[in-house]
Coordinates of C-alpha atoms in Angstrom, one line a residue:
M540 CA 111.5 46.6 84.9
Q541 CA 108.5 47.5 85.9
F542 CA 106.5 51.0 85.7
N543 CA 103.1 52.3 87.2
Y544 CA 101.1 54.9 86.0
K545 CA 97.7 57.3 87.1
Y546 CA 96.4 59.0 84.9
G547 CA 93.4 61.3 85.6
G548 CA 91.2 60.3 83.1
S549 CA 91.8 59.2 79.1
S550 CA 93.2 61.0 76.4
T551 CA 90.0 63.3 74.7
V552 CA 89.8 64.4 71.5
T553 CA 86.5 67.0 70.7
S554 CA 85.4 68.5 67.8
N555 CA 83.1 70.5 66.6
A556 CA 81.7 73.3 64.1
K557 CA 83.7 75.9 66.0
S558 CA 86.3 74.5 67.6
T559 CA 88.4 71.2 69.0
G560 CA 89.4 70.2 72.4
L561 CA 93.1 68.5 72.5
S562 CA 93.7 67.3 76.5
F563 CA 96.2 64.9 77.3
A564 CA 95.8 63.1 81.2
P565 CA 98.9 63.3 82.5
D566 CA 100.5 60.6 85.5
T567 CA 98.7 62.2 88.8
L568 CA 101.4 60.5 90.8
R569 CA 104.7 62.3 89.5
E570 CA 105.0 66.2 90.4
P571 CA 102.7 68.3 88.8
T572 CA 103.3 69.3 85.6
F573 CA 100.8 70.8 83.1
F574 CA 100.2 73.3 80.6
V575 CA 97.1 75.0 79.2
G576 CA 97.5 77.4 74.9
K577 CA 95.4 78.1 71.9
L578 CA 97.6 76.6 69.5
G579 CA 98.0 79.5 67.1
R580 CA 99.8 76.6 64.1
H581 CA 97.5 74.0 63.6
I582 CA 98.2 72.2 60.3
P583 CA 102.2 72.4 61.5
F584 CA 101.5 71.1 64.9
R585 CA 99.4 68.6 63.5
E586 CA 101.6 67.6 60.5
A587 CA 104.8 67.1 63.0
I588 CA 102.3 65.5 66.0
S589 CA 101.4 63.0 63.1
A590 CA 104.9 61.9 62.6
L591 CA 105.6 61.8 66.0
H592 CA 102.6 59.3 66.0
D593 CA 104.8 57.2 62.8
V594 CA 107.7 56.9 65.5
V595 CA 105.6 55.5 68.6
V596 CA 104.7 52.4 66.0
S597 CA 107.3 52.2 64.1
D598 CA 108.6 48.3 64.0
L599 CA 110.2 47.1 60.8
R600 CA 111.8 43.6 61.9
F601 CA 111.6 41.2 60.1
K602 CA 108.5 39.0 60.9
P603 CA 108.9 35.0 59.1
Q604 CA 106.3 34.7 56.5
D605 CA 102.8 32.2 57.9
K606 CA 103.2 29.2 56.2
T607 CA 100.7 27.0 58.7
A608 CA 98.3 27.0 55.7
Y609 CA 101.0 25.8 53.0
K610 CA 102.5 23.7 55.6
E611 CA 99.1 22.0 56.2
W612 CA 99.0 21.2 52.3
A613 CA 102.0 19.5 51.9
A614 CA 100.7 17.1 54.9
E615 CA 98.2 16.9 53.0
Q616 CA 100.6 17.0 49.8
E617 CA 102.8 14.2 50.7
K618 CA 100.1 11.1 50.8
I619 CA 99.5 11.3 47.1
W620 CA 102.9 12.2 46.0
L621 CA 104.2 8.9 47.0
G622 CA 101.0 7.2 45.8
E623 CA 102.8 8.8 42.1
Y624 CA 106.2 7.2 43.4
M625 CA 105.0 4.1 44.3
A626 CA 102.6 3.7 41.1
D627 CA 105.6 4.3 39.0
L628 CA 107.1 1.3 40.4
M629 CA 104.8 -1.3 40.4
K630 CA 104.6 -2.9 36.9
D631 CA 101.1 -2.7 36.9
A632 CA 101.2 0.4 36.4
P633 CA 97.8 1.4 34.5
R634 CA 95.9 -0.6 36.9
V635 CA 97.7 1.6 39.7
N636 CA 97.7 4.8 38.2
A637 CA 93.0 4.8 37.2
R638 CA 92.7 3.8 41.2
M639 CA 94.9 6.8 41.9
K640 CA 93.1 8.6 39.7
E641 CA 90.0 8.0 41.4
I642 CA 91.3 8.3 44.8
K643 CA 92.9 11.6 43.5
T644 CA 89.0 12.9 42.3
D645 CA 87.9 11.8 45.8
L646 CA 90.1 13.8 47.7
T647 CA 89.5 16.7 45.1
E648 CA 85.9 16.4 46.2
L649 CA 87.2 16.7 49.9
G650 CA 88.8 19.3 50.4
R651 CA 85.8 21.0 48.3
E652 CA 83.6 19.9 50.7
R653 CA 86.1 20.5 53.9
S654 CA 86.9 24.3 52.4
K655 CA 82.8 24.7 52.0
I656 CA 82.6 23.7 55.8
M657 CA 85.8 25.9 56.8
A658 CA 85.1 28.6 54.7
P659 CA 82.7 30.0 57.9
F660 CA 85.4 29.4 61.0
Y661 CA 88.3 31.1 58.8
K662 CA 86.6 34.5 58.3
S663 CA 85.6 34.0 61.9
R664 CA 89.2 33.8 62.9
A665 CA 90.1 36.4 60.3
E666 CA 87.5 39.3 61.8
Y667 CA 88.4 38.2 65.9
F668 CA 92.0 38.5 65.3
Q669 CA 91.6 41.9 63.5
Y670 CA 89.3 42.9 66.2
I671 CA 91.8 42.3 69.3
Y672 CA 94.3 43.6 67.5
Q673 CA 92.4 47.2 66.5
R674 CA 90.3 47.3 69.9
D675 CA 94.7 46.0 72.2
R676 CA 96.2 47.9 69.7
D677 CA 97.0 50.2 72.7
A678 CA 99.6 47.4 73.7
W679 CA 101.7 47.6 70.6
F680 CA 103.0 50.9 72.5
V681 CA 105.7 49.7 75.0
L682 CA 106.1 53.3 76.9
D683 CA 103.8 56.4 76.5
P684 CA 105.2 59.3 75.3
V685 CA 107.4 61.6 78.0
I686 CA 106.3 64.9 77.3
T687 CA 107.6 68.0 79.3
V688 CA 107.5 71.2 80.3
H689 CA 110.0 74.0 80.4
P690 CA 110.3 78.3 80.0
D691 CA 110.7 78.9 77.2
E692 CA 109.6 74.4 74.4
I693 CA 107.6 71.9 75.3
F694 CA 108.5 68.8 73.9
F695 CA 107.2 64.9 73.3
E696 CA 109.3 62.0 73.5
C697 CA 108.6 58.6 71.8
F698 CA 110.8 55.3 71.7
S699 CA 109.6 53.0 68.5
Q700 CA 108.3 49.6 68.9
D701 CA 111.7 47.9 67.9
E702 CA 113.9 50.2 69.7
S703 CA 116.1 51.2 66.9
T704 CA 114.4 55.0 65.8
Y705 CA 114.2 58.3 68.3
G706 CA 111.6 60.6 68.3
K707 CA 111.3 64.3 69.6
L708 CA 109.6 67.7 69.1
G709 CA 109.7 70.4 70.8
A710 CA 107.3 73.3 69.6
N711 CA 108.1 77.0 71.4
Y712 CA 105.8 78.9 73.0
E713 CA 105.0 81.5 69.7
V714 CA 102.9 78.2 69.2
F715 CA 100.6 79.1 70.9
Q716 CA 97.8 82.2 70.5
H717 CA 97.2 82.5 74.0
I718 CA 99.3 80.4 77.0
S719 CA 96.5 80.6 80.1
E720 CA 99.1 77.7 82.6
F721 CA 102.1 75.6 83.0
E722 CA 104.3 74.3 85.1
C723 CA 107.3 72.9 84.5
G724 CA 107.9 69.5 85.1
T725 CA 107.7 66.1 83.3
T726 CA 104.7 62.8 82.9
N727 CA 103.6 60.9 81.1
I728 CA 100.3 61.3 78.7
D729 CA 98.1 58.7 78.4
Y730 CA 97.9 57.7 74.5
S731 CA 96.4 55.9 72.4
A732 CA 95.3 54.7 68.2
A733 CA 92.3 56.4 67.8
L734 CA 93.1 59.9 69.3
Y735 CA 96.1 59.9 66.4
N736 CA 92.5 59.2 63.9
E737 CA 91.1 62.2 65.6
F738 CA 94.5 64.5 64.9
Q739 CA 93.9 64.6 62.1
K740 CA 91.3 66.8 62.6
I741 CA 93.2 69.6 63.4
R742 CA 91.6 72.7 60.9
T743 CA 92.6 76.0 61.2
Y744 CA 89.4 77.5 60.5
K745 CA 89.1 75.7 64.1
E746 CA 90.2 76.6 67.9
T747 CA 92.6 74.7 69.1
E748 CA 92.7 74.8 73.3
F749 CA 95.8 71.7 74.2
R750 CA 95.7 70.8 77.4
V751 CA 97.7 69.1 79.7
D752 CA 95.0 68.2 81.6
P753 CA 96.2 70.2 85.2
S754 CA 92.4 69.0 86.8
G755 CA 93.8 65.2 87.6
F756 CA 96.8 66.8 90.0
E757 CA 93.1 67.6 91.8
I758 CA 92.2 65.6 95.3
Q759 CA 89.4 63.6 94.5
T760 CA 88.4 61.5 97.6
Q761 CA 85.3 60.7 95.6
D762 CA 86.0 60.6 92.0
E763 CA 88.5 57.4 92.8
D764 CA 87.2 55.4 89.7
L765 CA 88.0 58.0 87.6
Y766 CA 91.6 57.9 87.5
K767 CA 92.7 55.1 84.9
E768 CA 96.2 52.7 87.1
V769 CA 98.8 51.6 84.5
K770 CA 101.2 48.7 85.2
I771 CA 103.8 48.5 82.3
D772 CA 106.9 45.8 82.7
L773 CA 109.3 47.1 80.4
P774 CA 112.8 44.9 79.7
D775 CA 116.4 46.3 80.5
S776 CA 117.2 47.1 76.9
W777 CA 114.3 49.5 76.1
V778 CA 114.6 51.8 79.0
R779 CA 119.2 51.5 78.8
G780 CA 118.1 52.1 74.5
F781 CA 116.4 55.4 75.9
L782 CA 119.1 56.8 78.3
Q783 CA 121.8 55.8 75.6
V784 CA 119.8 58.5 73.0
S785 CA 120.8 62.0 75.1
S786 CA 125.4 59.9 75.0
A787 CA 124.4 59.9 71.3
M788 CA 123.9 63.4 70.5
T789 CA 126.9 64.1 72.7
L790 CA 129.2 62.4 70.0
P791 CA 130.8 64.5 67.3
A792 CA 129.0 64.1 64.1
V793 CA 130.1 65.4 61.0
T794 CA 127.0 68.1 60.4
F795 CA 125.5 69.6 57.1
D796 CA 122.4 71.1 55.9
L797 CA 119.5 69.3 53.2
D798 CA 116.6 71.4 51.5
P799 CA 113.6 69.9 52.4
A800 CA 112.9 69.5 48.3
D801 CA 116.9 66.8 48.4
I802 CA 115.0 64.9 51.3
Y803 CA 111.8 64.3 49.9
N804 CA 113.9 62.9 46.7
M805 CA 115.4 60.3 49.2
C806 CA 111.9 59.8 49.9
L807 CA 110.9 59.8 46.5
V808 CA 113.8 56.6 45.1
L809 CA 112.4 54.8 48.4
R810 CA 109.0 54.2 47.7
R811 CA 109.5 53.4 44.1
N812 CA 112.4 51.2 44.4
K813 CA 112.5 47.7 47.0
A814 CA 116.0 46.3 47.3
K815 CA 115.7 42.3 47.1
K816 CA 119.4 42.0 48.0
S817 CA 123.1 43.5 49.3
P818 CA 124.0 45.8 50.1
R819 CA 121.2 48.5 50.6
F820 CA 123.4 51.0 52.2
M821 CA 123.3 55.0 51.3
R822 CA 126.1 56.5 51.1
Y823 CA 126.7 60.6 52.4
I824 CA 129.1 61.9 49.6
L825 CA 130.7 65.1 51.1
K826 CA 132.7 67.3 49.1
P827 CA 134.6 70.8 50.8
G828 CA 132.3 73.6 48.6
A829 CA 130.6 71.4 46.3
P830 CA 126.9 70.4 46.9
I831 CA 126.5 66.9 48.9
E832 CA 125.8 63.4 46.6
I833 CA 123.6 61.1 47.8
E834 CA 124.1 57.1 46.3
F835 CA 121.9 54.3 47.7
M836 CA 122.5 50.5 46.7
P837 CA 121.9 48.2 45.2
W838 CA 120.8 49.8 42.9
G839 CA 123.7 52.7 42.0
K840 CA 120.7 55.8 42.3
R841 CA 122.6 58.7 43.3
I842 CA 120.9 62.2 44.4
K843 CA 122.5 65.5 44.1
C844 CA 121.7 68.1 46.0
S845 CA 121.7 71.8 43.6
R846 CA 120.8 73.2 46.8
S847 CA 123.1 72.1 49.9
I848 CA 126.8 73.1 49.8
Y849 CA 128.7 71.0 52.4
K850 CA 130.6 73.9 53.5
G851 CA 133.0 71.1 55.8
K852 CA 136.7 71.8 55.6
E853 CA 138.0 67.6 54.7
S854 CA 136.4 65.6 52.0
R855 CA 134.4 62.5 53.2
E856 CA 132.5 59.1 53.1
V857 CA 129.7 58.3 55.3
K858 CA 127.7 55.0 54.9
V859 CA 124.4 54.6 56.7
W860 CA 121.9 51.5 56.5
G861 CA 118.2 51.5 57.8
R862 CA 117.6 54.0 55.3
R863 CA 113.9 53.1 55.1
R864 CA 113.2 54.7 57.7
L865 CA 113.7 57.7 57.0
L866 CA 110.0 58.0 54.9
I867 CA 108.8 58.5 58.6
L868 CA 110.4 62.9 57.9
E869 CA 108.0 62.4 55.1
R870 CA 104.8 64.3 55.8
L871 CA 107.4 67.2 57.3
I872 CA 108.3 68.1 54.3
P873 CA 105.9 70.8 53.1
I874 CA 106.1 73.0 57.0
A875 CA 110.4 72.0 57.0
R876 CA 112.9 75.0 56.7
K877 CA 115.0 73.0 56.2
F878 CA 116.9 69.5 57.7
R879 CA 120.3 69.2 59.3
V880 CA 121.9 66.2 59.5
H881 CA 124.0 65.0 61.5
L882 CA 126.0 61.7 60.7
L883 CA 128.3 59.8 63.8
G884 CA 129.9 57.3 60.8
T885 CA 129.4 55.1 58.9
G886 CA 126.8 51.6 60.6
L887 CA 126.7 54.5 63.4
P888 CA 123.5 56.6 64.6
S889 CA 122.8 59.4 62.4
F890 CA 120.3 62.6 64.1
Y891 CA 117.6 64.7 61.1
V892 CA 116.9 68.1 62.8
A893 CA 113.6 69.4 61.3
D894 CA 113.7 73.1 61.5
L895 CA 110.1 73.5 61.7
G896 CA 110.0 76.9 62.2
D897 CA 108.7 77.6 66.0
M898 CA 108.7 73.9 66.5
N899 CA 111.7 71.1 65.3
F900 CA 111.5 67.8 65.3
T901 CA 114.7 65.5 66.3
L902 CA 114.7 61.8 64.2
G903 CA 117.1 59.7 65.8
L904 CA 118.6 56.0 64.1
S905 CA 120.4 53.6 65.4
G906 CA 122.6 51.9 63.1
W907 CA 121.6 49.8 61.5
T908 CA 117.1 48.9 61.4
A909 CA 118.1 45.4 63.4
N910 CA 120.2 46.9 66.0
D911 CA 118.5 48.4 69.1
W912 CA 120.4 51.7 70.9
S913 CA 121.0 49.3 73.6
R914 CA 123.3 46.4 71.4
A915 CA 124.7 48.0 68.8
G916 CA 124.9 52.1 70.4
N917 CA 126.9 51.7 73.5
F918 CA 126.9 55.5 72.9
D919 CA 126.9 55.8 77.1
L920 CA 130.7 53.7 76.6
L921 CA 132.0 57.7 74.7
A922 CA 130.3 60.9 76.8
P923 CA 132.6 61.9 78.7
R924 CA 133.0 60.3 82.0
A925 CA 135.4 62.7 84.4
K926 CA 135.2 61.4 88.0
T927 CA 132.6 64.0 90.1
D928 CA 131.8 63.6 93.4
N929 CA 128.7 63.6 94.8
M930 CA 127.9 67.8 96.6
T931 CA 129.7 68.7 93.0
K932 CA 127.1 66.7 91.1
Q933 CA 124.7 67.8 93.3
T934 CA 125.4 71.8 92.9
V935 CA 125.8 71.0 88.8
F936 CA 122.0 69.0 88.8
N937 CA 120.3 71.9 91.4
G938 CA 122.3 74.4 89.2
L939 CA 120.7 73.2 85.6
K940 CA 116.8 73.2 86.9
E941 CA 117.1 77.1 88.0
N942 CA 117.2 78.0 83.7
W943 CA 115.7 74.1 83.0
Q944 CA 117.9 74.2 80.3
E945 CA 121.9 75.7 79.4
T946 CA 124.9 75.0 77.4
S947 CA 128.0 73.5 79.6
Q948 CA 130.2 76.6 79.2
S949 CA 127.4 78.7 80.5
L950 CA 126.8 76.2 83.2
A951 CA 129.9 76.2 84.0
T952 CA 130.7 79.3 84.0
R953 CA 128.1 80.4 86.4
L954 CA 128.6 77.8 89.1
N955 CA 132.0 78.5 88.8
L956 CA 133.1 75.0 87.8
D957 CA 135.8 73.3 85.8
H958 CA 133.8 73.0 82.3
A959 CA 135.3 69.3 82.2
T960 CA 133.9 68.3 86.0
V961 CA 130.4 69.9 84.6
L962 CA 130.7 67.7 81.9
G963 CA 131.1 64.7 84.0
A964 CA 127.4 65.8 86.4
L965 CA 126.1 65.9 82.6
S966 CA 127.1 62.7 81.8
A967 CA 126.2 61.2 85.3
Y968 CA 123.0 62.5 85.2
T969 CA 122.3 62.1 81.6
Q970 CA 122.6 57.8 82.6
A971 CA 120.5 58.2 84.9
G972 CA 118.2 59.8 83.1
R973 CA 117.4 63.3 84.6
V974 CA 119.2 64.9 82.1
I975 CA 118.4 65.3 77.7
Y976 CA 121.1 66.5 75.2
D977 CA 119.2 69.8 73.2
L978 CA 120.9 69.0 69.6
D979 CA 118.4 71.5 68.2
K980 CA 119.4 74.1 71.2
N981 CA 122.8 72.3 71.5
V982 CA 121.7 72.7 75.4
Y983 CA 121.1 70.1 78.4
R984 CA 117.7 69.9 79.8
V985 CA 116.1 68.8 82.8
R986 CA 114.2 66.0 81.8
E987 CA 113.5 63.7 84.6
L988 CA 112.4 60.2 82.6
T989 CA 110.5 58.3 85.6
Q990 CA 109.3 59.4 88.8
D991 CA 110.9 57.4 91.6
P992 CA 115.5 56.7 90.6
L993 CA 115.7 54.0 87.7
P994 CA 118.3 51.0 89.6
M995 CA 121.4 52.3 88.2
D996 CA 123.2 49.2 90.2
D997 CA 122.1 47.4 87.8
L998 CA 121.4 49.0 85.3
R999 CA 125.1 50.0 85.9
F1000 CA 127.0 47.8 83.4
A1001 CA 125.2 48.6 79.8
N1002 CA 126.6 45.0 79.0
D1003 CA 130.1 41.7 79.2
R1004 CA 132.7 44.0 78.2
E1005 CA 132.4 47.2 80.8
A1006 CA 131.6 44.5 83.7
L1007 CA 134.8 43.4 82.6
A1008 CA 136.7 46.5 82.2
D1009 CA 136.4 46.7 85.8
T1010 CA 137.4 43.6 86.5
L1011 CA 140.5 44.3 85.5
L1012 CA 141.5 47.3 86.4
N1013 CA 141.0 46.4 90.0
N1014 CA 143.6 42.9 89.5
K1015 CA 145.7 46.0 88.3
N1016 CA 146.1 43.9 85.2
V1017 CA 146.1 47.8 83.3
T1018 CA 149.3 49.3 82.1
I1019 CA 149.6 52.8 80.4
Q1020 CA 152.7 53.1 78.4
F1021 CA 153.1 56.1 76.6
L1022 CA 150.8 59.5 76.9
V1023 CA 151.1 62.0 74.7
E1024 CA 149.4 65.6 75.0
Q1025 CA 149.1 67.1 72.0
L1026 CA 148.8 70.6 71.8
E1027 CA 148.6 71.3 68.0
E1028 CA 144.6 69.2 67.8
E1029 CA 144.0 69.2 71.8
K1030 CA 144.2 65.9 72.0
I1031 CA 145.3 63.2 74.3
K1032 CA 146.8 59.9 72.6
I1033 CA 147.4 56.5 75.0
T1034 CA 149.1 53.9 74.6
G1035 CA 148.2 51.2 76.8
S1036 CA 148.8 47.5 77.8
V1037 CA 146.3 45.2 79.0
K1038 CA 146.8 41.5 80.1
D1039 CA 144.4 39.3 80.1
R1040 CA 143.7 35.6 80.5
R1041 CA 147.5 35.1 80.2
K1042 CA 147.3 37.1 76.9
R1043 CA 148.6 40.5 76.4
F1044 CA 146.4 43.9 74.3
N1045 CA 147.9 46.2 73.2
T1046 CA 145.0 49.7 73.0
S1047 CA 145.4 52.6 72.2
L1048 CA 143.3 55.9 71.6
V1049 CA 142.7 59.1 70.9
I1050 CA 140.7 61.6 73.4
D1051 CA 139.4 65.0 72.7
Q1052 CA 139.3 67.9 75.4
D1053 CA 135.4 67.0 76.4
E1054 CA 136.9 64.0 77.4
R1055 CA 135.8 61.6 74.0
I1056 CA 137.3 58.7 72.6
R1057 CA 137.4 59.9 68.8
A1058 CA 139.9 56.8 67.9
A1059 CA 141.0 53.9 69.3
S1060 CA 142.3 51.1 68.7
C1061 CA 143.1 46.8 70.5
T1062 CA 144.0 43.7 68.6
C1063 CA 141.6 41.4 70.2
H1064 CA 139.5 40.1 68.1
F1065 CA 136.6 41.6 69.4
H1066 CA 137.7 45.2 68.6
K1067 CA 139.3 43.4 65.4
Q1068 CA 135.8 42.4 64.6
N1069 CA 134.0 45.4 64.6
Q1070 CA 135.7 49.1 65.6
L1071 CA 133.3 50.8 67.3
R1072 CA 130.6 50.1 65.9
K1073 CA 129.4 47.9 69.2
G1074 CA 131.5 50.4 71.5
P1075 CA 135.3 50.0 72.6
C1076 CA 136.1 46.7 73.4
E1077 CA 137.1 45.7 77.5
H1078 CA 141.0 46.7 77.0
I1079 CA 139.8 50.1 75.4
L1080 CA 137.5 51.0 78.6
A1081 CA 140.1 49.8 80.8
T1082 CA 142.8 51.9 79.6
R1083 CA 141.0 55.4 79.0
R1084 CA 139.5 54.9 82.9
R1085 CA 143.2 53.5 84.5
S1086 CA 144.5 57.0 81.6
A1087 CA 141.9 59.1 84.1
N1088 CA 144.4 57.8 87.4
I1089 CA 147.7 59.3 86.1

């Protein structure tokens, strides 16, 4: 999927003895979006934007060791080893061994000469690769960060290179001493590795101007060469992963607060220990009214969070993997008031929302580092999917755009629409990249991820299971056996039967009042192996969609 951008120059940081200027170049092909203000909280903003940079460059995928040099050495040694073996078999061993010793000495001397001759080449090659890495380092960033300006705050979003980590930095207008002008909207900003190094020069004694440059939108026919055009070809998995983050945020979760000292202790354990064998999970032990405990495997180390009391009603134990990504939060510890943790379940994504006073930082982690949002986090499948006609969806979107951000219940009341209908419409726009769910404020926000509408026909089915579910429904192979409404828990339990390739599978699922799947089961192999960690199987999906028509 190709994206085209046209920046009005490059983002720059200017610094002198008295002031610092941060100027971000926006995409001029999009609707004018700009912001000009002077920072009031210099150090917290510097640390938060640096943590966001850590998300941008994060890539914890397994990188195999380069064994080229070893293989070259082994090929040379193979001849020697073979000769030594054959010498032992020969009767005239003394003479052969003497000859082998001479040959070995000659080869050693030739090796020294070869190393001496090739040393300048190896040194130059290493310097060249380092030069290429530094020069083209910006190409390592899959997509420039997205910046959105709203009437109440400005926020940045980014996605890691390995597609497993999401970062969002929101700053309300109290962060700024003075705001000159702004225009609400969403745009991409030109970002580079050199920009990060300049961020580190922000100081409290310097006046710092923050600018999403509005001058780039001015018509300059004679200076067209000042613009920088960028074309990025993104994989569908990256785009789909970005869209699924907000859907994951809307799912029911176990929520509790952690003190910054607890996050520090967690990072300390991860820094001092490195797991060399399985299991490598981190277990949250939650008991009502008791301090939260965190166990690190395989070492069996346990942290007792004395300042953080679990206020839930039921005891829970939740395991999470990919814990080393939590080190991104280290820079936020000195400036954070608290961290709110949202755990979707064992092996499922987790979110850490840092309360930075007038700012907030959301770190979203997929279930495992190796599992990106697109492959293992099919959580748009679990989001509300109530049927909503196009006119109603457009009414909901226009209503949300009036205030730019609002809760679903408030929007439903203001528009005089059913809450489930509004949730269905917001879910559709979330999947289309036009709305995002703000986990810090618990509101939906308008955020147009791209200038042009995304090709939703290509992205309609995130995987083969959705396409198979659609086929099962069209062939009328789904039978609903029982539809039981449990009023005391405000949930609906559905039991069904699905015929698939001459086999019949029994399904059951529990849907809450917001039409989200809370529990599900199926007798097929896929569900037995993965449960809901990779999303529902096609039989559960088909059963759910069939029940909506009853």
